[in-house]
CSV table of C-alpha atoms in Angstrom, one decimal:
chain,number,residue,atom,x,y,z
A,1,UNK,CA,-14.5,24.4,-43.5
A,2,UNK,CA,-13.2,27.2,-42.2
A,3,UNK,CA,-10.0,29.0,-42.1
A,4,UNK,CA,-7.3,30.1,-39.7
A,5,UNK,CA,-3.3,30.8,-39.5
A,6,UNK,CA,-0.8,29.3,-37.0
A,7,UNK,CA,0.4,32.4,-35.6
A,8,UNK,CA,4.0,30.2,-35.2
A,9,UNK,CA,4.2,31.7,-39.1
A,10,UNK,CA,4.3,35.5,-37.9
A,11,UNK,CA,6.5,34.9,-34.6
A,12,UNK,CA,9.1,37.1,-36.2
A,13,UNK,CA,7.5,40.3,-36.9
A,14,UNK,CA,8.0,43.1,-34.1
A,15,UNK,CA,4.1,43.5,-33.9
A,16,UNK,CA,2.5,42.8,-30.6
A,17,UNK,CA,-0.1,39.6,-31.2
A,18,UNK,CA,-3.2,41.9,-30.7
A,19,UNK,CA,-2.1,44.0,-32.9
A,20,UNK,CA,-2.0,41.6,-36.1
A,21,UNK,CA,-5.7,40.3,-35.3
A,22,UNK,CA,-6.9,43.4,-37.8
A,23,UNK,CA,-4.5,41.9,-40.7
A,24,UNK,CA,-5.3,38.7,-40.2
A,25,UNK,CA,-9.2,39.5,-40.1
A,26,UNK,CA,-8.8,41.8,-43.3
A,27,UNK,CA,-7.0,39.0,-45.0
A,28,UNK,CA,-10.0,37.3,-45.4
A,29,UNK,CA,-9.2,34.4,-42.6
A,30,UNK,CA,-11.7,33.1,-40.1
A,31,UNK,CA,-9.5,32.6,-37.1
A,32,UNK,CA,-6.5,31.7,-35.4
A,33,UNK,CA,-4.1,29.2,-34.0
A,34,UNK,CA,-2.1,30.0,-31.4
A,35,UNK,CA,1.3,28.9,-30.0
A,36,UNK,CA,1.8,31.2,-26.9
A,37,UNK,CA,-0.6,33.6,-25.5
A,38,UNK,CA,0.7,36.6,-23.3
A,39,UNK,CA,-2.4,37.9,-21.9
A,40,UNK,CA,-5.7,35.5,-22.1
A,41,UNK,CA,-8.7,38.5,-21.5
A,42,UNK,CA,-6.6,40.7,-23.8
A,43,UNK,CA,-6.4,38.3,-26.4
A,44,UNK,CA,-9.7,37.6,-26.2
A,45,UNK,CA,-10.4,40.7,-26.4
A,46,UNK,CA,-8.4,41.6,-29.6
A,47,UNK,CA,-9.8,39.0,-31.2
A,48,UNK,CA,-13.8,39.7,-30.5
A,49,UNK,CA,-12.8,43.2,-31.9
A,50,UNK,CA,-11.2,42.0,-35.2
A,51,UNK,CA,-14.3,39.4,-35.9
A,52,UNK,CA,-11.9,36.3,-35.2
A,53,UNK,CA,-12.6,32.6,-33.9
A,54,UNK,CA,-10.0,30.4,-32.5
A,55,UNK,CA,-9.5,27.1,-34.4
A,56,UNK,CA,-7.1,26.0,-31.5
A,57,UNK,CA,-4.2,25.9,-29.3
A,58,UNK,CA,-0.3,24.7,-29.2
A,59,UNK,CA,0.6,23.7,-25.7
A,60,UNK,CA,3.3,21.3,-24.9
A,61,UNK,CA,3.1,18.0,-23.6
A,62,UNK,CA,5.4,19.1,-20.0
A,63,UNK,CA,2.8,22.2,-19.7
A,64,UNK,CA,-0.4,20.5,-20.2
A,65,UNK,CA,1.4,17.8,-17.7
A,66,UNK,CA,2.2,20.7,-15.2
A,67,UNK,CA,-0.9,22.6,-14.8
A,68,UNK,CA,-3.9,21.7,-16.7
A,69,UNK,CA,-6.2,23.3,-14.7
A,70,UNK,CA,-4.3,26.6,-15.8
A,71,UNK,CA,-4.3,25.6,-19.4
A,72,UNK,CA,-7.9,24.7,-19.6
A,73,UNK,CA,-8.9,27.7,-17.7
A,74,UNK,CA,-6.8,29.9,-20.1
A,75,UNK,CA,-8.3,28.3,-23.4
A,76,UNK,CA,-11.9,28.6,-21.8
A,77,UNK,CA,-11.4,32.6,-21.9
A,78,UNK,CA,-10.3,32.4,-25.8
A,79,UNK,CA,-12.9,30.0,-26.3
A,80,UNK,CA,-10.4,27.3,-27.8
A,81,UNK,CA,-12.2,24.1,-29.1
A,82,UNK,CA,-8.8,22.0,-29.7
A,83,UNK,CA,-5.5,21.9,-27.8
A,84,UNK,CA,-3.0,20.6,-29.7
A,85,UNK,CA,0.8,18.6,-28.9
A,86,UNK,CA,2.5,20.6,-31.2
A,87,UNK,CA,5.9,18.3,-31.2
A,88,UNK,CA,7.5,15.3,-29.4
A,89,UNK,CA,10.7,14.6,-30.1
A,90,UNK,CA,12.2,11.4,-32.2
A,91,UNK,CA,13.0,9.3,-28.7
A,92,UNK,CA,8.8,8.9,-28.4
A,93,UNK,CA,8.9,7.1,-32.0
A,94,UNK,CA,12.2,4.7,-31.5
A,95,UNK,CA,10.2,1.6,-31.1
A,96,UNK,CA,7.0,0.0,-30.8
A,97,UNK,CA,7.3,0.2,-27.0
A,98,UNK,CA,8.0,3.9,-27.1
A,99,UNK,CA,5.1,4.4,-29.2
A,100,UNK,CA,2.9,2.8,-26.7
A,101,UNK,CA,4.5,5.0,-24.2
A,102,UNK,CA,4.0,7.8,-26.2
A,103,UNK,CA,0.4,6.8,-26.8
A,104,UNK,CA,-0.6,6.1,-23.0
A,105,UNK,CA,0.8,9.8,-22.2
A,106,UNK,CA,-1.3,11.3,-25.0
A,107,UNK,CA,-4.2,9.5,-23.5
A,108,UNK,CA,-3.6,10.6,-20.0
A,109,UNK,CA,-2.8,14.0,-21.4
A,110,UNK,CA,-6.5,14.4,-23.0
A,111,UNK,CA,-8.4,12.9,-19.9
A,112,UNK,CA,-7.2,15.8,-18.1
A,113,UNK,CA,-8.4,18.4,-20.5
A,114,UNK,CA,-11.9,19.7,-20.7
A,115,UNK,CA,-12.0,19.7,-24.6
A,116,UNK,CA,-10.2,17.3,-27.2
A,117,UNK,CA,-6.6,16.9,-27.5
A,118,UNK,CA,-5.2,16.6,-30.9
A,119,UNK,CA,-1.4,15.7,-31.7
A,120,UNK,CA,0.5,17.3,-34.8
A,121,UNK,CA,2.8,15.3,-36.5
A,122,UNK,CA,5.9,16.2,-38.2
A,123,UNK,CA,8.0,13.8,-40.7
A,124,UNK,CA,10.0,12.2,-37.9
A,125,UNK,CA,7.0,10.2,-36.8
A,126,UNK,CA,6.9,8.1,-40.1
A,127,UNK,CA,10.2,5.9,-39.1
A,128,UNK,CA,9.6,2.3,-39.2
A,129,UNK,CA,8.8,0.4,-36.1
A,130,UNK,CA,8.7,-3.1,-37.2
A,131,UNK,CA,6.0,-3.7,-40.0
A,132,UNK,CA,4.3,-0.1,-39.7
A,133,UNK,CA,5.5,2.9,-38.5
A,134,UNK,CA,5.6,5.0,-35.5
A,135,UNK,CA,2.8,7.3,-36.6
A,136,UNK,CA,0.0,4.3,-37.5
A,137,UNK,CA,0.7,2.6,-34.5
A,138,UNK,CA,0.4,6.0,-32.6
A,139,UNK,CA,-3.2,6.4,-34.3
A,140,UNK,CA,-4.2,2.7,-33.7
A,141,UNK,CA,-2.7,2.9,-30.1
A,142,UNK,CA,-4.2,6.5,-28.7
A,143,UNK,CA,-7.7,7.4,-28.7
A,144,UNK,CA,-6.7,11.8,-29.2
A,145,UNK,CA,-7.4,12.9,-32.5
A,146,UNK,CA,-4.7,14.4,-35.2
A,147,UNK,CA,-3.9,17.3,-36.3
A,148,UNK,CA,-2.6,16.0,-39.4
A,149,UNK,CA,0.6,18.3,-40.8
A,150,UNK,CA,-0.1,17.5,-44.7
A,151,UNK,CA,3.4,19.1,-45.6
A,152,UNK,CA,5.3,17.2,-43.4
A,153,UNK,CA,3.6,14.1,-43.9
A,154,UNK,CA,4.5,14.9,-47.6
A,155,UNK,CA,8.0,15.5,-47.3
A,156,UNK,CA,8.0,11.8,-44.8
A,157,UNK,CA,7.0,10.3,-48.0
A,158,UNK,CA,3.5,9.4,-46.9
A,159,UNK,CA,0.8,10.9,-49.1
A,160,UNK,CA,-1.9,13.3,-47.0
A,161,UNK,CA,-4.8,12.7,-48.8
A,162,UNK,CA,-4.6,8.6,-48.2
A,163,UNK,CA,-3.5,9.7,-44.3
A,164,UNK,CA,-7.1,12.0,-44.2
A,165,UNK,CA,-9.1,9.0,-45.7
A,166,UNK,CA,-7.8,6.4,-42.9
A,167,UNK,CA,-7.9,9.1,-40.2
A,168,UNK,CA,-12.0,10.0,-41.5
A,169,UNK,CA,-13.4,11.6,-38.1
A,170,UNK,CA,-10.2,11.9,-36.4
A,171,UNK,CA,-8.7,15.2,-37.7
A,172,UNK,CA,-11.2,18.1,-37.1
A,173,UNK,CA,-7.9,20.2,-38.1
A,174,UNK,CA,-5.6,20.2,-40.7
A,175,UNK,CA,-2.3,22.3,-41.2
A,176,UNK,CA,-2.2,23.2,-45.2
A,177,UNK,CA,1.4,23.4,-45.6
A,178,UNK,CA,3.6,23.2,-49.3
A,179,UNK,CA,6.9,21.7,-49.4
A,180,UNK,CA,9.7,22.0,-51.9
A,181,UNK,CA,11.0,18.9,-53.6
A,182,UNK,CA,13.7,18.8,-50.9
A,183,UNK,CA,11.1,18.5,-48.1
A,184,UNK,CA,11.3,21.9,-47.3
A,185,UNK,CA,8.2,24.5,-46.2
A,186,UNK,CA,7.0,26.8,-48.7
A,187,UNK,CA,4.4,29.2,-49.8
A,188,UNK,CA,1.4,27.6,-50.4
A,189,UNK,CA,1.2,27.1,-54.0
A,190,UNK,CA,4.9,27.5,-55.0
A,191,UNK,CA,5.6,23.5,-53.9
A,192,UNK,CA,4.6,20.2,-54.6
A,193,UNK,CA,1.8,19.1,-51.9
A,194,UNK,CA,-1.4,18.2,-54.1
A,195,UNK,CA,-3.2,21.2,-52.1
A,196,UNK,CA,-6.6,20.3,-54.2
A,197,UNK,CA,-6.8,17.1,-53.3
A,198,UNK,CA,-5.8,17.2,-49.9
A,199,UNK,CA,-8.3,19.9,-49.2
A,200,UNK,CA,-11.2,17.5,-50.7
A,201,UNK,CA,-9.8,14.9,-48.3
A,202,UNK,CA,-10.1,17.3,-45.4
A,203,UNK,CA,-13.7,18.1,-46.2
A,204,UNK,CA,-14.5,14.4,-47.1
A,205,UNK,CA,-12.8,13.2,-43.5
A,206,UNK,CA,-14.8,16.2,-41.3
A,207,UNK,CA,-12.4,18.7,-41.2
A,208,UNK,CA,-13.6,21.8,-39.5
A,209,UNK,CA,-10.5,24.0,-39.5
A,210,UNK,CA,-8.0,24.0,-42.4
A,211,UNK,CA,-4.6,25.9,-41.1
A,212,UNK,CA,-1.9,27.6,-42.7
A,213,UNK,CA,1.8,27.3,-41.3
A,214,UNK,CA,4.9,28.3,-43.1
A,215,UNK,CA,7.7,27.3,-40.5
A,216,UNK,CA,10.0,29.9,-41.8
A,217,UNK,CA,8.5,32.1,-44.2
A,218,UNK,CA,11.0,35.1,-45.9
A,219,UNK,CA,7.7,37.5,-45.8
A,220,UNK,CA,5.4,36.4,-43.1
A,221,UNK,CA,2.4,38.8,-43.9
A,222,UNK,CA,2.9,38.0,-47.7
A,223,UNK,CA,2.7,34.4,-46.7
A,224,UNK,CA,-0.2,34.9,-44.9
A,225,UNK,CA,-1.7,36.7,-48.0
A,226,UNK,CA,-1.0,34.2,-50.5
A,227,UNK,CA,-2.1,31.8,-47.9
A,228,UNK,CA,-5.7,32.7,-47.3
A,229,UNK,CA,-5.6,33.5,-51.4
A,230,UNK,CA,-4.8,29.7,-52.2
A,231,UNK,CA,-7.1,28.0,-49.2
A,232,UNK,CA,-9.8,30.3,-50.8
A,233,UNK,CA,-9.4,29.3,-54.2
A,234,UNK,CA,-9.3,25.9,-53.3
A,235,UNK,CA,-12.0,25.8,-50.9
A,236,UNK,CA,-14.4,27.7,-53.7
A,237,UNK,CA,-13.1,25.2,-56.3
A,238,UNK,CA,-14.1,22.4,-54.1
């Protein structure tokens, strides 16, 4: 597997995005994730120069419904493999109905696209709807592949490594996020997500791209260092 960050972790630094490729190559990651690009070619650019592949893309549902044509031709110049739903709100998981909604929309969504649409799930997704919940009846209802959040589906009480066996071929990403005991994101390492196990799940289920995130980090770049430190460990260990 290889190894990326969700730039979402460094939004906060007052560094221009091109500008962090260099760290984020020097800290030992492969590529990226990105949520937002300001300039496509220059991006692109950054990253051939700083030895970086992209693992994928956030883009919301109402953009990718707006202009796909746009999106696809923007993710062809950084040569994204994956886009990725990064969030839908709690109103697409009220009921089993909505669910099917939301599962129809994810399907027209990735027909429109030129490479694989992924969906990233956060805890709200795990609510009940009648003898399952939201999120398995999303996977048994949609055809797009996950992008399976392993914090959050920690911190929804579901355990990640049992989520990666049943989802085996379906989740060529993963986000490698720790949680506090309160459901709360956290360096990786300092929380209670069974990071070794879930990254032997990852490998075992076809993972190709195992992602960092911190959704608030304190320190983003010594998040980002202690990040590719842990995936590194773990990923020689495995």
């Amino acid at each position: 597997m290889r190894t990326a960050i969700q730039l979402w972790t460094l939004r906060d630094l007052d560094t221009p995005q091109t500008d962090l490729f260099g760290a984020i190559a020097d800290a030992g990651y492969d590529g990226v994730e990105f949520a937002g690009v300001d300039d496509p070619f220059e991006t692109a650019r950054g990253m051939d120069d700083a030895g970086l592949l992209a693992a994928g893309a956030h883009v919301g549902a109402d953009e990718l419904r707006a202009d796909p044509d746009a999106i696809a031709e923007e993710l062809s110049t950084l040569s994204v493999p994956y886009v990725v739903v990064p969030y839908l709100d709690s109103d697409h998981f009220a009921d089993a109905a909505a669910v099917d909604e939301t599962a129809a929309m994810l399907d027209d969504l990735a027909l429109a696209m030129d490479r694989p649409l992924l969906y990233h799930n956060h805890d709200h997704e795990f609510v009940p709807v009648g003898t399952e919940t939201a999120f398995d009846r999303l996977v048994s209802e949609t055809t797009v592949g996950i992008e399976l959040d392993a914090g959050w589906a920690h911190a929804a009480g579901r355990d990640p490594v049992a989520l990666l066996a049943d989802l085996d071929g379906r989740v060529p990403v993963v986000h490698l996020k720790d949680m506090t005991p309160d459901g709360e994101p956290t360096d990786l390492g300092d929380g209670v997500v069974d990071l070794p196990a879930v990254v032997e799940a990852a490998r075992d289920a076809g993972t190709e791209w195992l992602v960092f995130e911190h959704d608030d980090p304190e320190d983003p770049l010594a998040s980002m260092e202690r990040g590719i430190e842990v995936m590194d460990r773990l990923l020689d260990d495995g």
